[in-house]
C-alpha positions as MATLAB code, in Angstrom:
seq = 'XXXXXXXXXXXXXXXXXXXXXXXXXXXXXXXXXXXXXXXXXXXXXXXXXXXXXXXXXXXXXXXXXXXXXXXXXXXXXXXXXXXXXXXXXXXXXXXXXXXXXXXXXXXXXXXXXXXXXXXXXXXXXXXXXXXXXXXXXXXXXXXXXXXXXXXXXXXXXXXXXXXXXXXXXXXXXXXXXXXXXXXXXXXXXXXXXXXXXXXXXXXXXXXXXXXXXXXXXXXXXXXXXXXXXXXXXXXXXXXXXXXXXXXXXXXXXXXXXXXXXXXXXXXXXXXXXXXXXXXXXXXXXXXXXXXXXXXXXXXXXXXXXXXXXXXXXXXXXXXXXXXXXXXXXXXXXXXXXXXXXXXXXXXXXXXXXXXXXXXXXXXXXXXXXXXXXXXXXXXXXXXXXXXXXXXXXXXXXXXXXXXXXXXXXXXXXXXXXXXXXXXXXXXXXXXXXXXXXXXXXXXXXXXXXXXXXXXXXXXXXXXXXXXXXXXXXXXXXXXXXXXXXXXXXXXXXXXXXXXXXXXXXXXXXXXXXXXXXXXXXXXXXXXXXXXXXXXXXXXXXXXXXXXXXXXXXXXXXXXXXXXXXXXXXXXXXXXXXXXXXXXXXXXXXXXXXXXXXXXXXXXXXXXXXXXXXXXXXXXXXXXXXXXXXXXXXXXXXXXXXXXXXXXXXXXXXXXXXXXXXXXXXXXXXXXXXXXXXXXXXXXXXXXXXXXXXXXXXXXXXXXXXXXXXXXXXXXXXXXXXXXXX';
ca = [
      19.653    1.407   15.861;
      19.244    5.115   16.574;
      19.447    7.580   13.707;
      20.722   11.090   14.398;
      20.864   13.097   11.190;
      21.478   16.800   10.761;
      20.199   16.640    7.174;
      17.588   14.357    5.651;
      19.078   12.593    2.624;
      18.061    9.501    0.636;
      20.635    7.484    2.566;
      19.265    8.663    5.916;
      15.728    7.824    4.830;
      16.626    4.360    3.553;
      18.741    3.609    6.645;
      16.008    4.556    9.107;
      14.412    1.597   10.944;
      11.102    0.445    9.452;
       8.586   -0.656   12.049;
       5.446   -2.697   11.606;
       2.133   -1.878   13.254;
       2.069   -2.427   17.017;
       0.141   -5.408   18.404;
      -0.937   -5.064   22.071;
      -1.325   -7.888   24.552;
      -4.696   -8.425   26.233;
      -3.943   -6.051   29.102;
      -2.570   -3.330   26.830;
       0.717   -3.171   28.716;
       3.010   -4.573   26.007;
       3.276   -3.872   22.272;
       4.853   -6.381   19.911;
       6.259   -5.125   16.626;
       8.873   -5.964   14.020;
      11.635   -3.707   12.777;
      14.035   -3.900    9.844;
      17.099   -1.735    9.279;
      19.330   -1.649    6.226;
      23.035   -0.838    6.544;
      24.804    0.651    3.527;
      28.112   -0.054    5.255;
      27.607   -3.825    5.511;
      25.049   -3.997    2.668;
      22.795   -6.109    4.832;
      19.427   -5.976    6.592;
      18.918   -6.475   10.312;
      15.490   -7.791   11.329;
      14.172   -7.617   14.881;
      11.076   -8.773   16.724;
      10.692   -6.477   19.723;
       8.263   -5.873   22.587;
       7.709   -2.373   23.951;
       6.651   -1.701   27.538;
       3.865    0.896   27.250;
       4.555    2.415   30.687;
       8.351    2.595   30.689;
       8.904    3.028   26.953;
      11.705    0.455   27.002;
      11.795   -2.407   24.526;
      13.146   -5.957   24.550;
      14.645   -7.754   21.553;
      13.094  -11.212   21.307;
      14.682  -12.527   18.142;
      16.382  -11.638   14.871;
      14.742  -14.541   13.079;
      11.051  -14.304   12.209;
       8.666  -13.837    9.299;
       5.449  -11.849    9.352;
       3.763  -10.366   12.415;
       3.633  -12.062   15.844;
       0.407  -12.839   17.734;
      -0.285  -12.868   21.470;
      -1.521  -16.227   22.738;
      -3.602  -14.663   25.505;
      -1.798  -16.866   28.014;
       0.184  -14.548   30.251;
       2.743  -12.855   28.035;
       3.265  -15.633   25.507;
       3.803  -14.764   21.854;
       3.785  -16.951   18.766;
       5.581  -16.034   15.554;
       6.688  -17.707   12.344;
      10.251  -18.435   11.290;
      11.327  -19.426    7.795;
      13.874  -22.242    7.779;
      16.690  -22.738    5.264;
      14.815  -25.600    3.573;
      11.724  -23.460    2.999;
       9.766  -24.956    5.902;
       8.075  -22.703    8.457;
       8.417  -23.127   12.217;
       5.956  -21.826   14.805;
       7.973  -20.264   17.631;
       6.560  -19.544   21.093;
       8.341  -17.157   23.450;
       7.877  -14.864   26.414;
       6.989  -11.290   25.498;
       8.886   -9.875   28.475;
      12.209  -11.546   27.891;
      14.213  -13.080   25.084;
      15.073  -16.333   26.869;
      14.060  -19.853   25.881;
      11.714  -19.476   22.905;
      10.866  -22.929   21.590;
       9.655  -24.549   18.393;
       6.016  -25.540   18.771;
       6.013  -27.286   15.400;
       7.118  -27.024   11.791;
       5.110  -27.210    8.557;
       6.635  -28.360    5.246;
       6.641  -25.103    3.296;
       6.346  -21.305    3.369;
       3.255  -19.879    5.112;
       2.418  -16.367    6.287;
      -0.405  -14.046    7.407;
      -0.863  -15.739   10.782;
      -4.203  -15.217   12.560;
      -5.320  -16.865   15.811;
      -8.536  -17.369   17.764;
      -8.917  -18.602   21.334;
     -11.104  -21.705   21.435;
     -10.748  -22.891   25.035;
      -8.119  -22.742   27.797;
      -4.895  -24.082   26.362;
      -6.314  -24.436   22.836;
      -5.764  -21.848   20.119;
      -6.961  -22.083   16.535;
      -4.880  -20.516   13.796;
      -5.033  -19.878   10.068;
      -2.247  -18.994    7.660;
      -1.920  -18.558    3.924;
       0.405  -20.523    1.692;
       0.559  -21.691   -1.893;
      -1.015  -25.054   -2.679;
       0.048  -27.450   -5.424;
      -2.649  -28.702   -7.817;
      -2.926  -31.850   -5.657;
      -3.682  -29.723   -2.560;
      -0.319  -30.159   -0.830;
       1.684  -27.221    0.517;
       4.040  -25.843   -2.136;
       7.685  -25.526   -1.162;
       9.831  -23.966   -3.914;
      12.999  -25.162   -2.150;
      12.090  -28.806   -2.589;
       9.904  -28.655   -5.718;
      11.129  -30.549   -8.742;
      12.611  -28.203  -11.309;
      11.204  -28.531  -14.851;
      13.630  -29.352  -17.656;
      12.081  -26.675  -19.902;
      11.245  -23.051  -19.164;
       8.344  -22.921  -21.621;
       4.941  -21.767  -20.358;
       1.758  -22.225  -22.386;
      -1.337  -20.147  -21.597;
      -4.827  -20.401  -23.011;
      -6.460  -17.664  -20.905;
      -5.628  -14.543  -18.895;
      -3.737  -13.839  -16.646;
      -0.422  -14.681  -18.283;
       1.444  -12.664  -15.692;
       0.483  -10.407  -12.799;
       2.407   -7.511  -11.213;
       5.909   -9.037  -11.421;
       5.349  -12.804  -11.768;
       4.162  -15.193  -14.438;
       1.127  -17.198  -13.359;
       2.037  -20.721  -12.225;
      -0.136  -23.735  -11.308;
       0.216  -23.072   -7.569;
      -2.503  -20.941   -5.942;
      -2.816  -19.168   -2.612;
      -4.850  -21.164   -0.098;
      -5.893  -20.921    3.546;
      -4.489  -23.520    5.921;
      -5.622  -24.027    9.476;
      -4.719  -25.955   12.602;
      -4.334  -25.616   16.366;
      -1.783  -24.723   18.986;
      -2.536  -26.896   22.008;
      -0.873  -26.945   25.387;
       0.774  -30.203   26.382;
       2.460  -31.096   29.654;
       5.743  -32.942   29.759;
       7.163  -34.443   32.954;
      10.782  -34.219   33.966;
      12.817  -34.932   37.044;
      12.675  -31.280   38.005;
       8.869  -31.185   37.601;
       6.535  -30.585   34.713;
       6.218  -27.828   32.138;
       3.524  -26.842   29.642;
       4.295  -26.057   26.046;
       2.247  -25.437   22.939;
       2.332  -27.932   20.099;
       1.246  -27.305   16.513;
      -1.187  -29.756   14.913;
      -0.988  -30.930   11.332;
      -1.766  -28.269    8.768;
      -5.073  -28.673    6.910;
      -5.841  -27.176    3.495;
      -9.266  -25.588    3.979;
      -9.958  -25.361    0.254;
      -9.216  -29.033   -0.319;
     -11.453  -30.120    2.562;
     -14.418  -28.076    1.320;
     -13.935  -28.922   -2.362;
     -12.941  -25.373   -3.270;
      -9.483  -25.826   -4.777;
     -10.537  -23.640   -7.709;
     -10.646  -20.646   -5.352;
      -7.707  -18.457   -4.357;
      -7.227  -16.463   -1.180;
      -5.521  -14.154   -0.411;
      -6.068  -12.567   -3.822;
      -2.761  -11.752   -5.577;
      -0.729   -9.682   -5.778;
      -1.283   -7.697   -2.552;
      -3.892   -9.631   -0.568;
      -3.039  -10.733    2.958;
      -4.824  -10.810    6.289;
      -7.313   -8.311    4.858;
      -8.852  -11.099    2.755;
      -9.805  -13.584    5.496;
     -10.688  -13.805    9.176;
     -11.310  -16.513   11.750;
     -13.282  -17.083   14.957;
     -14.171  -20.058   17.117;
     -17.074  -20.882   14.801;
     -15.238  -20.869   11.509;
     -13.424  -19.054    8.725;
     -14.584  -16.355    6.317;
     -12.663  -15.408    3.182;
     -12.798  -13.541   -0.120;
     -11.927  -14.919   -3.559;
     -12.221  -13.640   -7.112;
     -15.308  -14.898   -8.960;
     -13.972  -17.928  -10.838;
     -16.715  -17.688  -13.490;
     -15.192  -14.438  -14.738;
     -11.787  -13.593  -16.187;
      -9.609  -12.097  -13.463;
      -7.810   -9.784  -15.892;
     -11.006   -8.047  -16.985;
     -13.148   -8.283  -13.845;
     -12.814   -7.291  -10.187;
     -15.912   -9.148   -8.943;
     -15.279  -11.087   -5.735;
     -17.319  -13.620   -3.776;
     -17.466  -13.841    0.022;
     -17.379  -17.380    1.455;
     -17.692  -18.808    4.935;
     -16.978  -22.259    6.331;
     -18.257  -23.398    9.711;
     -15.870  -25.503   11.776;
     -17.563  -28.043   14.000;
     -14.168  -28.667   15.544;
     -10.814  -27.026   15.058;
      -9.108  -30.269   16.012;
     -10.912  -32.412   13.424;
     -10.850  -32.031    9.635;
     -14.588  -31.496    9.408;
     -15.532  -28.043    8.103;
     -18.898  -27.587    6.445;
     -18.833  -26.915    2.674;
     -17.849  -23.395    1.702;
     -20.942  -21.238    1.325;
     -21.088  -18.104   -0.795;
     -22.784  -15.209    0.950;
     -25.056  -13.353   -1.459;
     -24.450   -9.606   -1.303;
     -27.054   -8.634   -3.885;
     -26.067   -5.564   -5.896;
     -22.424   -5.642   -4.806;
     -20.682   -6.981   -7.897;
     -17.210   -5.542   -7.416;
     -14.215   -6.100   -5.176;
     -14.634   -7.210   -1.546;
     -12.115   -6.741    1.232;
     -11.565   -6.498    4.990;
     -13.911   -9.224    6.284;
     -13.709   -9.013   10.098;
     -15.558  -11.080   12.707;
     -16.505   -9.471   16.009;
     -14.985  -11.055   19.149;
     -18.249  -11.707   21.057;
     -21.083  -12.567   18.672;
     -18.886  -13.222   15.622;
     -20.828  -10.651   13.625;
     -19.265  -10.072   10.228;
     -18.369   -6.631    8.913;
     -16.995   -6.312    5.385;
     -16.288   -3.733    2.690;
     -17.800   -4.248   -0.756;
     -17.943   -2.372   -4.062;
     -20.904   -2.265   -6.395;
     -19.225   -1.946   -9.780;
     -17.374   -4.822  -11.411;
     -14.222   -3.774  -13.249;
     -13.624   -0.632  -11.183;
     -10.994   -1.121   -8.495;
     -11.524    2.390   -7.085;
     -15.290    2.221   -6.664;
     -16.618    3.353   -3.296;
     -16.308    0.766   -0.532;
     -19.681    0.196    1.174;
     -19.880   -1.008    4.754;
     -21.844   -4.260    5.156;
     -22.822   -5.888    8.461;
     -23.848   -9.567    8.590;
     -25.170  -10.774   11.977;
     -25.792  -14.470   12.561;
     -23.346  -15.591    9.878;
     -22.706  -19.012   11.448;
     -26.222  -19.401   12.852;
     -28.035  -19.788    9.545;
     -29.597  -16.325    9.809;
     -27.180  -14.309    7.680;
     -28.923  -11.225    6.296;
     -26.450   -8.602    4.999;
     -27.271   -5.003    5.886;
     -25.669   -2.043    4.103;
     -24.942    0.797    6.500;
     -25.594    4.401    5.406;
     -27.695    3.176    2.477;
     -29.745    5.668    0.460;
     -32.355    5.130   -2.243;
     -30.226    6.788   -4.916;
     -27.262    4.511   -4.119;
     -24.830    7.303   -3.228;
     -24.892    6.604    0.529;
     -25.076    8.949    3.493;
     -21.277    8.981    3.895;
     -19.240   10.129    0.903;
     -15.951    8.565    2.037;
     -14.625    5.151    1.000;
     -13.349    3.083    3.975;
     -10.228    0.978    3.528;
     -10.106   -1.193    6.660;
     -12.285   -2.272    9.606;
     -11.614   -3.305   13.209;
     -14.162   -4.398   15.841;
     -14.057   -3.178   19.432;
     -13.596   -5.742   22.184;
     -17.294   -5.821   23.085;
     -18.827   -5.621   19.564;
     -20.289   -2.177   20.308;
     -18.104   -0.149   17.938;
     -16.446   -0.420   14.558;
     -13.186    1.425   13.968;
     -12.954    2.530   10.353;
      -9.786    3.586    8.536;
     -10.478    5.954    5.664;
      -8.691    8.528    3.520;
     -10.075   11.969    4.294;
      -8.740   15.222    2.813;
      -5.126   14.165    2.475;
      -4.939   12.141    5.699;
      -5.442    8.507    6.668;
      -7.920    8.999    9.474;
      -9.715    6.781   11.978;
     -13.435    6.971   12.699;
     -15.434    5.213   15.390;
     -18.922    4.030   14.475;
     -21.166    3.225   17.427;
     -23.194    0.188   16.401;
     -25.044   -0.721   19.586;
     -28.211   -2.715   18.850;
     -29.012   -0.745   15.701;
     -27.890   -1.894   12.273;
     -29.047    1.331   10.630;
     -26.730    3.923   12.147;
     -26.686    7.530   11.046;
     -23.556    9.453   10.170;
     -24.067   11.310   13.459;
     -22.915    8.116   15.151;
     -19.537    8.515   13.443;
     -16.852   10.217   15.503;
     -13.483   11.205   14.056;
     -10.661   10.038   16.315;
      -7.644   11.329   14.362;
      -7.158   14.512   12.354;
      -3.643   14.332   10.906;
      -1.084   11.816    9.720;
      -1.948    8.411    8.313;
      -3.176    5.540   10.482;
      -1.603    2.235    9.419;
      -2.677   -0.057   12.279;
      -5.566   -0.289   14.733;
      -5.721   -2.740   17.653;
      -8.111   -2.716   20.654;
      -7.062   -3.928   24.103;
      -8.244   -3.269   27.664;
     -10.778   -0.577   26.666;
      -8.110    1.255   24.713;
      -7.341    1.525   21.045;
      -3.671    1.337   20.035;
      -2.744    3.160   16.838;
       0.226    2.922   14.515;
       0.672    5.828   12.134;
       3.064    7.890   10.039;
       3.191   11.402    8.593;
       5.174   13.322    5.987;
       7.959   13.798    8.577;
       7.363   10.826   10.925;
       8.247    7.289    9.866;
       6.564    5.456   12.777;
       4.399    6.594   15.664;
       2.652    4.452   18.293;
      -0.174    6.113   20.222;
      -3.190    5.138   22.330;
      -6.729    6.385   22.903;
      -8.475    5.614   26.197;
     -12.040    4.791   25.131;
     -13.356    5.391   28.649;
     -12.516    9.078   28.283;
     -14.733   10.769   25.683;
     -13.078   13.074   23.159;
      -9.586   12.091   24.249;
      -6.908   12.767   21.645;
      -4.320   10.059   20.901;
      -1.549   10.004   23.502;
       1.917    9.332   22.124;
       3.590    6.151   23.324;
       6.652    6.120   21.117;
       7.920    8.078   18.115;
      10.601    6.224   16.179;
      12.093    9.468   14.859;
      11.250   11.812   17.742;
       8.594   13.387   15.510;
      11.085   13.709   12.683;
      13.842   15.411   14.669;
      16.267   12.472   14.567;
      15.925   12.428   10.775;
      16.573   16.144   10.468;
      12.895   16.943    9.821;
      10.208   18.995   11.556;
       6.381   19.203   11.307;
       6.876   22.945   10.687;
       8.083   22.101    7.182;
       4.626   20.854    6.157;
       1.665   23.044    5.231;
      -1.121   22.770    2.678;
      -3.001   24.996    0.262;
      -6.051   25.031   -2.017;
      -6.825   26.480   -5.450;
      -9.686   26.325   -7.925;
      -9.253   23.676  -10.582;
     -11.390   22.450  -13.466;
     -15.053   23.467  -13.194;
     -14.098   25.620  -10.207;
     -13.628   22.549   -8.021;
     -11.282   23.126   -5.029;
      -7.949   21.313   -5.352;
      -5.902   20.429   -2.284;
      -2.100   20.174   -2.220;
       0.585   19.477    0.339;
       3.528   21.858    0.615;
       6.852   20.647    2.012;
       9.589   23.249    2.533;
      13.296   22.843    3.306;
      14.120   22.495    6.992;
      16.139   25.734    6.777;
      13.382   27.563    4.906;
      13.694   31.349    4.776;
      10.548   33.148    3.543;
      12.736   35.993    2.228;
      14.385   33.659   -0.269;
      13.030   32.086   -3.455;
      13.228   28.359   -4.031;
      12.839   26.252   -7.172;
       9.566   24.349   -7.489;
       9.407   20.562   -7.357;
       5.934   19.578   -8.641;
       5.057   15.975   -7.755;
       2.156   14.195   -9.490;
       0.843   11.038   -7.815;
      -0.026    7.718   -9.415;
      -3.226    5.766   -9.430;
      -4.727    7.874  -10.874;
      -7.259    7.065   -8.157;
      -4.796    7.745   -5.356;
      -3.589   10.721   -3.338;
      -0.685   12.459   -1.703;
      -1.428   12.015    1.990;
       0.195   13.110    5.223;
       2.039    9.804    5.105;
       5.576    8.444    5.174;
       6.907    6.928    1.961;
      10.363    5.614    1.123;
       9.722    5.497   -2.637;
       8.361    9.011   -3.151;
       9.125   11.130   -0.115;
       8.541   14.867   -0.660;
      10.928   15.758    2.172;
      13.851   14.183    0.299;
      13.375   16.715   -2.483;
      12.660   19.585   -0.106;
      15.987   19.018    1.644;
      17.755   19.517   -1.681;
      16.497   23.105   -1.629;
      13.098   22.836   -3.344;
       9.650   23.873   -2.280;
       7.751   20.690   -2.993;
       4.093   20.945   -3.944;
       2.128   17.714   -4.257;
      -1.412   18.285   -5.566;
      -4.422   15.981   -5.449;
      -6.170   16.723   -8.758;
      -9.362   15.237  -10.214;
      -9.397   11.474   -9.639;
      -7.754   11.663   -6.232;
      -9.141    9.684   -3.323;
     -10.258   11.089    0.026;
     -12.305   13.993   -1.322;
     -15.585   12.227   -2.035;
     -16.398    9.473   -4.520;
     -17.732   11.874   -7.164;
     -14.311   13.589   -7.323;
     -12.594   10.208   -7.681;
     -14.980    9.073  -10.408;
     -14.591   12.322  -12.367;
     -11.334   11.174  -13.974;
     -13.144    8.559  -16.068;
     -12.367    9.339  -19.737;
     -10.530   12.463  -18.543;
      -6.945   11.237  -18.142;
      -5.381   14.247  -19.835;
      -8.376   16.541  -19.298;
      -9.516   17.762  -15.904;
      -6.424   16.533  -13.974;
      -4.165   18.355  -16.419;
      -6.251   21.507  -16.061;
      -6.067   21.202  -12.258;
      -2.281   20.922  -12.481;
      -1.995   23.886  -14.868;
      -4.152   26.059  -12.619;
      -2.071   24.967   -9.657;
       1.098   26.094  -11.415;
      -0.531   29.456  -12.175;
      -1.658   29.804   -8.553;
       1.839   29.025   -7.253;
       3.342   31.536   -9.678;
       1.004   34.351   -8.630;
       0.526   33.665   -4.924;
       3.704   32.101   -3.501;
       6.479   34.688   -3.579;
       9.000   32.260   -2.133;
       8.641   29.887   -5.114;
      10.644   30.532   -8.292;
       8.554   28.966  -11.070;
      11.255   29.894  -13.590;
      13.240   27.089  -11.968;
      10.603   24.382  -11.869;
      10.816   20.618  -12.323;
       8.045   18.007  -12.392;
       8.127   14.324  -11.539;
       5.641   11.459  -11.464;
       5.279    7.685  -11.460;
       2.680    5.351  -12.971;
      -0.247    7.659  -13.793;
       2.039   10.449  -12.609;
       4.488    9.200  -15.245;
       1.699    9.293  -17.809;
       1.045   12.906  -16.807;
       4.740   13.764  -17.258;
       4.557   12.417  -20.820;
       1.283   14.278  -21.385;
       2.752   17.512  -19.997;
       5.821   17.079  -22.220;
       3.562   17.279  -25.283;
       1.538   20.274  -24.078;
       2.086   23.913  -23.171;
       2.827   23.291  -19.499;
       5.842   21.227  -20.521;
       7.630   24.361  -21.647;
       7.380   25.828  -18.132;
       9.630   23.165  -16.611;
      13.401   22.944  -16.760;
      13.321   19.149  -16.489;
      10.896   16.225  -16.203;
      11.113   12.738  -14.691;
       8.867    9.844  -15.766;
       8.943    6.668  -13.675;
       7.144    3.653  -15.192;
       4.659    5.809  -17.061;
       2.374    5.292  -20.048;
       3.902    6.331  -23.379;
       0.887    5.341  -25.466;
      -2.584    4.319  -24.314;
      -2.520    1.524  -26.891;
       0.425    0.044  -24.977;
      -1.993   -0.396  -22.057;
      -3.354   -3.427  -23.922;
      -0.185   -5.182  -22.708;
      -1.012   -4.597  -19.048;
      -2.154   -7.421  -16.755;
      -5.168   -5.866  -15.018;
      -6.964   -4.913  -18.202;
     -10.092   -3.840  -16.359;
      -8.278   -0.645  -15.343;
      -7.883    1.048  -18.765;
     -11.147   -0.488  -19.995;
     -13.039    1.194  -17.158;
     -11.235    4.511  -17.167;
     -11.454    4.896  -20.965;
     -15.087    3.749  -21.138;
     -14.533    0.534  -23.085;
     -12.101   -1.633  -25.027;
     -10.022   -0.060  -27.757;
     -11.827   -1.530  -30.769;
     -15.166   -0.280  -29.469;
     -14.151    3.263  -28.437;
     -10.806    3.985  -30.172;
     -11.550    7.708  -29.959;
     -11.302    7.589  -26.143;
      -7.993    5.758  -26.128;
      -6.515    7.944  -28.873;
      -7.770   11.196  -27.359;
      -5.634   10.781  -24.244;
      -2.587    9.183  -25.919;
       0.630   11.099  -25.056;
       2.368    9.711  -28.163;
       0.097   11.854  -30.372;
       2.070   14.932  -29.313;
       5.655   13.773  -29.811;
       6.338   16.702  -32.142;
       6.232   18.977  -29.066;
       8.690   17.022  -26.905;
      11.692   19.238  -26.120;
      12.080   19.547  -22.320;
      15.031   17.585  -20.782;
      13.567   14.303  -19.583;
      14.740   11.375  -17.449;
      12.913    8.103  -18.156;
      12.916    5.261  -15.603;
      11.386    1.862  -16.320;
      11.979   -1.547  -14.776;
      12.074   -4.937  -16.471;
       9.798   -6.701  -13.973;
       7.077   -4.099  -14.393;
       4.276   -6.138  -15.935;
       1.687   -3.485  -15.113;
       3.276   -1.091  -17.611;
       5.803   -2.909  -19.744;
       9.336   -1.670  -20.253;
       8.566   -0.975  -23.918;
       6.735    2.155  -22.753;
       9.872    3.580  -21.185;
      12.119    2.567  -24.058;
       9.758    4.132  -26.585;
       9.750    7.432  -24.697;
      13.536    7.451  -24.379;
      14.020    6.532  -28.044;
      11.815    9.438  -29.124;
      13.685   11.897  -26.908;
      17.024   10.722  -28.254;
      15.923   10.868  -31.878;
      14.578   14.381  -31.334;
      17.861   15.477  -29.791;
      16.294   16.255  -26.408;
      18.641   15.955  -23.400;
      17.528   12.660  -21.879;
      18.581    9.599  -19.941;
      17.182    6.132  -19.293;
      17.492    4.267  -15.983;
      16.340    0.674  -15.563;
      16.533   -2.044  -12.912;
      16.269   -5.624  -14.195;
      15.258   -6.908  -10.745;
      12.556   -4.356   -9.844;
       8.861   -4.161  -10.711;
       6.547   -1.127  -10.875;
       8.364    0.104   -7.778;
      12.018    0.316   -6.705;
      12.179   -1.225   -3.238;
      15.621   -2.783   -2.779;
      17.689   -0.350   -0.676;
      20.774   -0.257   -2.898;
      18.637    0.178   -6.018;
      16.557    2.823   -4.289;
      19.683    4.778   -3.386;
      20.788    4.707   -7.031;
      17.276    5.773   -8.084;
      17.268    8.752   -5.703;
      20.747    9.907   -6.627;
      20.036    9.629  -10.336;
      16.740   11.507  -10.083;
      18.048   14.235   -7.778;
      21.187   14.858   -9.804;
      19.104   15.003  -12.972;
      16.746   17.717  -11.737;
      19.331   19.628   -9.671;
      21.552   20.382  -12.644;
      18.719   22.161  -14.437;
      17.749   24.502  -11.576;
      21.223   25.384  -10.356;
      21.345   23.200   -7.241;
      24.509   21.237   -6.385;
      24.808   17.571   -7.244;
      23.993   15.098   -4.501;
      27.084   13.034   -5.325;
      30.223   14.752   -6.592;
      32.262   11.698   -7.547;
      31.736    8.018   -8.167;
      31.687    5.627   -5.260;
      31.628    2.542   -7.444;
      32.763    0.241   -4.669;
      29.424    0.823   -2.992;
      27.477    0.221   -6.170;
      26.494    3.870   -6.473;
      25.764    5.462   -9.812;
      26.615    9.074  -10.437;
      24.817   11.169  -13.019;
      27.183   13.524  -14.733;
      26.424   16.434  -17.044;
      23.409   14.834  -18.689;
      22.629   17.925  -20.701;
      25.930   17.269  -22.453;
      26.280   13.504  -22.240;
      22.786   12.093  -22.562;
      22.076   12.980  -26.201;
      23.486   10.436  -28.603;
      22.675   11.553  -32.124;
];
């Protein structure tokens, strides 16, 4: 589907095709990727598995039925992908990457599995690993065939009770492995070779580790395990500690004497010494199977700095972890926190994805024979946008990325040519043009925040921006709080959507933001309403004095999660009187309510202890202490499946606004969690939010009349209708 839009609207954004990262074949001539497109006309999603020819730029549709990402079998142009069947089973499908004819079922397993990874063992023999939930008896869980209980009661005697948007059940994530082996069948016309899937083996059951769980919920996937010919490495939470109050992980490895026999060695924990926090991105190099992994030092702090660890000889009994860029004071030679790792084809380089000054950049680290590299051996390969996928092939590195105006870009770097910039292969949106956007709309700026620290912000202007005119300000505050606004595409909070309404959007990265050094990230501890608020206030003052094209007398502010907390905090403080309207999405109303969250380690860390030990910290930054100041029109959004911040927080905020006679409205989605991701719900969310803020700054409504047949909600004159006294 090709989008051609003259104006970027929520509907255009949500209708645009969403592509996965590109996966190259061994020769680097073909890129496999998946693509989903939602139609508001048919109210349905179209899913496609496609292969792009790197030279010609043309693509072939292989199938509309798949789950997860495909993998190249390294045998000509053969691909394998997963397909979910109606009965909940999963089939392994093998097809030709150059044409959509005659894919076949290589085998079917009796339940849902995902996160497919493969390793080439010998000619015609491929090992694979997938993740899938295991029943307490070790069998693969299939919700379609599982016996339904006669009661809905759930009894818990320890945390977690629920996590993200699900109650904890007896089934746990596990790693399953098997093989794809070529077999030859004879026929009258001759013989043909096809792959056949072996029986699925539960790794955790075979190594007596059924108490472990990998991938780690709720967001873990292929970044929590890896495989090679010698075995499997994976990460699990430390089962001796409570998962709700600790982030400590343990790294395990299991050697496989044979992928075709159920005979792995017992799972061994790899001691990482002082690294007592979260662990992620274990990756095994393709030649020597050297392990690289990211590890945090501090337990209970999910935003601690990721340290880069190399472990040579993992499966040879000589595993000695080495921390790269280590310093005696523990700070490290490199002040950035990597998020993902990828080995080069010959083990000589590590490609490192890392947030850096508002971008998701890629660095190359030359390892060579030295395991004590200096930062001088780091070379920055990208300088803008946000890299979402990295894949080496044929002495090239294939990148998938996005930006604030680009929803999907495939590019390539030829590693044989030093200092080469990424060459564009394919832009899904023609660099934003087909969506009605342009890179010229995006700039950035800096101001001095708390303690004189420089604060960075992105600026997104309307596509028809005229510097002689003045535009209302849309001030966006990000969540986390250890997060950042990056040069990155987002369908939940997209600054360009607001800019195209006629706002100048400014999205700051105040104290606590990531990508500006670990000390800046850490500085938000016990400062929730302190330094970040000061940064935001000083930003508003800078905009007012320095940007003539911004009308701060017509300003609105919006935020979600911690950004929602900040909206509630702003509402009770002086800055709140500078805005015409506010929007809080799933924000904290009272810090005491945070005791109802699932990942309790988050507020415990950020507020320097549990409530009964340091009540002064929790109370100091509690927005509900300042309810007597709430008077700015305020839209509250909170979803029923949000177990991170319960819906009581949103209801409490709305109830206060209503009782105080403040123009207000409450939007909720019973089937959404901390985010709003279903297209129809997202469209309602965008229209409600935009119509709420537009009416207070004199911009026209996005929707003039109800289109109830399409499930659309129209916000009327909320200043008049929303107060029910």
